[in-house]
Amino acid sequence: MTEIEIFMKFVEEYRDPELGKKLLDRIHKRSRKPARLMEFCGGHTVAIFKHGLRQLLPPSIEMLSGPGCPVCVTASADLDKAIALGHLPDVIITSFGDMVRVPGSRSSLQKAKAEGADVRIVYSAQDALTIAHENPEKSVVFIGIGFETTAPTIAASILQAEHEKLKNYYVLSLHKVCPPIMKAILDLGEVNLNGIICPGHVSVIIGSHPYQFLADDYKIACAVSGFEPLDILLAVDRLVEQIESGQPGVEIAYRRGVKPEGNRAALSLMETVFEIGEANWRGIGVVPESGLQIKSQYEKYDAGKNFKIDPGPTHEPKGCICGSILRGVSTPLECKLFRETCTPEHPVGPCMVSAEGSCAAYYQYGSNK
Ligand code: SF4
């Protein structure tokens, strides 16, 4: 444990200005080489903007936002499937709130609801199971989005449905996994990174080992971070240390939450119900082995296999550059619609809808970087 970590035991301490100043001093003293760092996770993007961290870092450090917002990376084609399911008779769609407002190719779940579809916002898959119990004559479909963080609870809901012999519960699995998309973004060659702030909540589940290839094969420094300002500064500090010493590795700067091996029980739940398969990412396309699909053993719960739908052709919102923002190639400031046509009240693309979206963070907290 570092000296600064020893002092940080309580939440207030993770926001302590004195400790923050010490860390920043250290970062400013050490950082000499140009360092381009990407925070993968949308939660980190919001925390960085909320606490104005970009402006506090030395000019040698450039921060980019990555594709770690579950709502934002859901492809229009997948959203169109969810909307098409909502228009089927006797189907109740259950979804996390942000997802409902995201525009698909022609509509959104919110508009589908206004047109008569039964779309309900839930806070967990457990809520969806309850709705299934209360509506035995209907088919209840949960729109499963998110990364390794949410997948174990969705897996648990499918196992519970199996245990309770529930016959009207389905999941549209749009789940994604992080390490393969990090690799895909690097292989695209559009952004040159020196370091990655690895996602905190995902790493609670998968641990830090799955990032080792980034240091070994791509020579990229890695630090897993929590979500308080000092967590993020500590992660930046560890990345600067690795970059300056020329020794990239994988460090955990979030030790109160993350173990190198992850959470075995949660991983086991995921592995029981899901298998690795391809996933469709907004702005990136279909990436092999970057998603979680329901195993054939549980396919009776797979909405993708049990309903016949015709979602129609897919197209992206006109003028929206969410795709290149998610790849770290552009910032919201480069979008002509930002603040003009596209606002949180009238979002054109998902990065403005989601609480973890880059456009929403730029809009809410303001930034010229
Ligand atoms: Fe898309 Fe709106 Fe962001 Fe532009 S500002 S990229 S239209 S979400």
PDB file of C-alpha atoms and ligand atoms in Angstrom, residues 317-323 325 332 335-339 342-343 347-353 359, ligand 1:
ATOM      1  CA  PRO A 317     -28.698   9.408 -35.967  1.00  0.00           C
ATOM      2  CA  LYS A 318     -27.773  11.949 -38.680  1.00  0.00           C
ATOM      3  CA  GLY A 319     -24.802  14.123 -37.715  1.00  0.00           C
ATOM      4  CA  CYS A 320     -24.108  12.213 -34.486  1.00  0.00           C
ATOM      5  CA  ILE A 321     -20.449  11.261 -33.969  1.00  0.00           C
ATOM      6  CA  CYS A 322     -20.969   9.060 -30.884  1.00  0.00           C
ATOM      7  CA  GLY A 323     -19.136   6.236 -32.662  1.00  0.00           C
ATOM      8  CA  ILE A 325     -16.234   9.576 -29.485  1.00  0.00           C
ATOM      9  CA  PRO A 332     -18.147  15.997 -28.124  1.00  0.00           C
ATOM     10  CA  CYS A 335     -19.873  17.375 -32.961  1.00  0.00           C
ATOM     11  CA  LYS A 336     -21.801  20.109 -34.775  1.00  0.00           C
ATOM     12  CA  LEU A 337     -24.983  19.146 -32.948  1.00  0.00           C
ATOM     13  CA  PHE A 338     -23.483  19.437 -29.445  1.00  0.00           C
ATOM     14  CA  ARG A 339     -25.418  21.959 -27.321  1.00  0.00           C
ATOM     15  CA  CYS A 342     -28.441  17.851 -29.079  1.00  0.00           C
ATOM     16  CA  THR A 343     -29.039  18.486 -25.371  1.00  0.00           C
ATOM     17  CA  PRO A 347     -30.693  13.951 -27.092  1.00  0.00           C
ATOM     18  CA  VAL A 348     -29.778  12.944 -30.635  1.00  0.00           C
ATOM     19  CA  GLY A 349     -27.376  10.162 -29.664  1.00  0.00           C
ATOM     20  CA  PRO A 350     -26.768   7.865 -26.697  1.00  0.00           C
ATOM     21  CA  CYS A 351     -23.679   9.729 -25.408  1.00  0.00           C
ATOM     22  CA  MET A 352     -26.011  12.612 -24.510  1.00  0.00           C
ATOM     23  CA  VAL A 353     -28.701  10.376 -22.993  1.00  0.00           C
ATOM     24  CA  CYS A 359     -21.498  14.276 -24.307  1.00  0.00           C
TER      25      CYS A 359
HETATM   26 FE1  SF4 B   1     -24.242  12.393 -30.763  1.00  0.00          FE
HETATM   27 FE2  SF4 B   1     -25.318  14.465 -29.455  1.00  0.00          FE
HETATM   28 FE3  SF4 B   1     -22.950  13.606 -28.738  1.00  0.00          FE
HETATM   29 FE4  SF4 B   1     -23.248  14.853 -31.069  1.00  0.00          FE
HETATM   30  S1  SF4 B   1     -23.518  15.742 -29.046  1.00  0.00           S
HETATM   31  S2  SF4 B   1     -22.094  13.005 -30.690  1.00  0.00           S
HETATM   32  S3  SF4 B   1     -25.297  14.167 -31.660  1.00  0.00           S
HETATM   33  S4  SF4 B   1     -24.875  12.485 -28.607  1.00  0.00           S
END
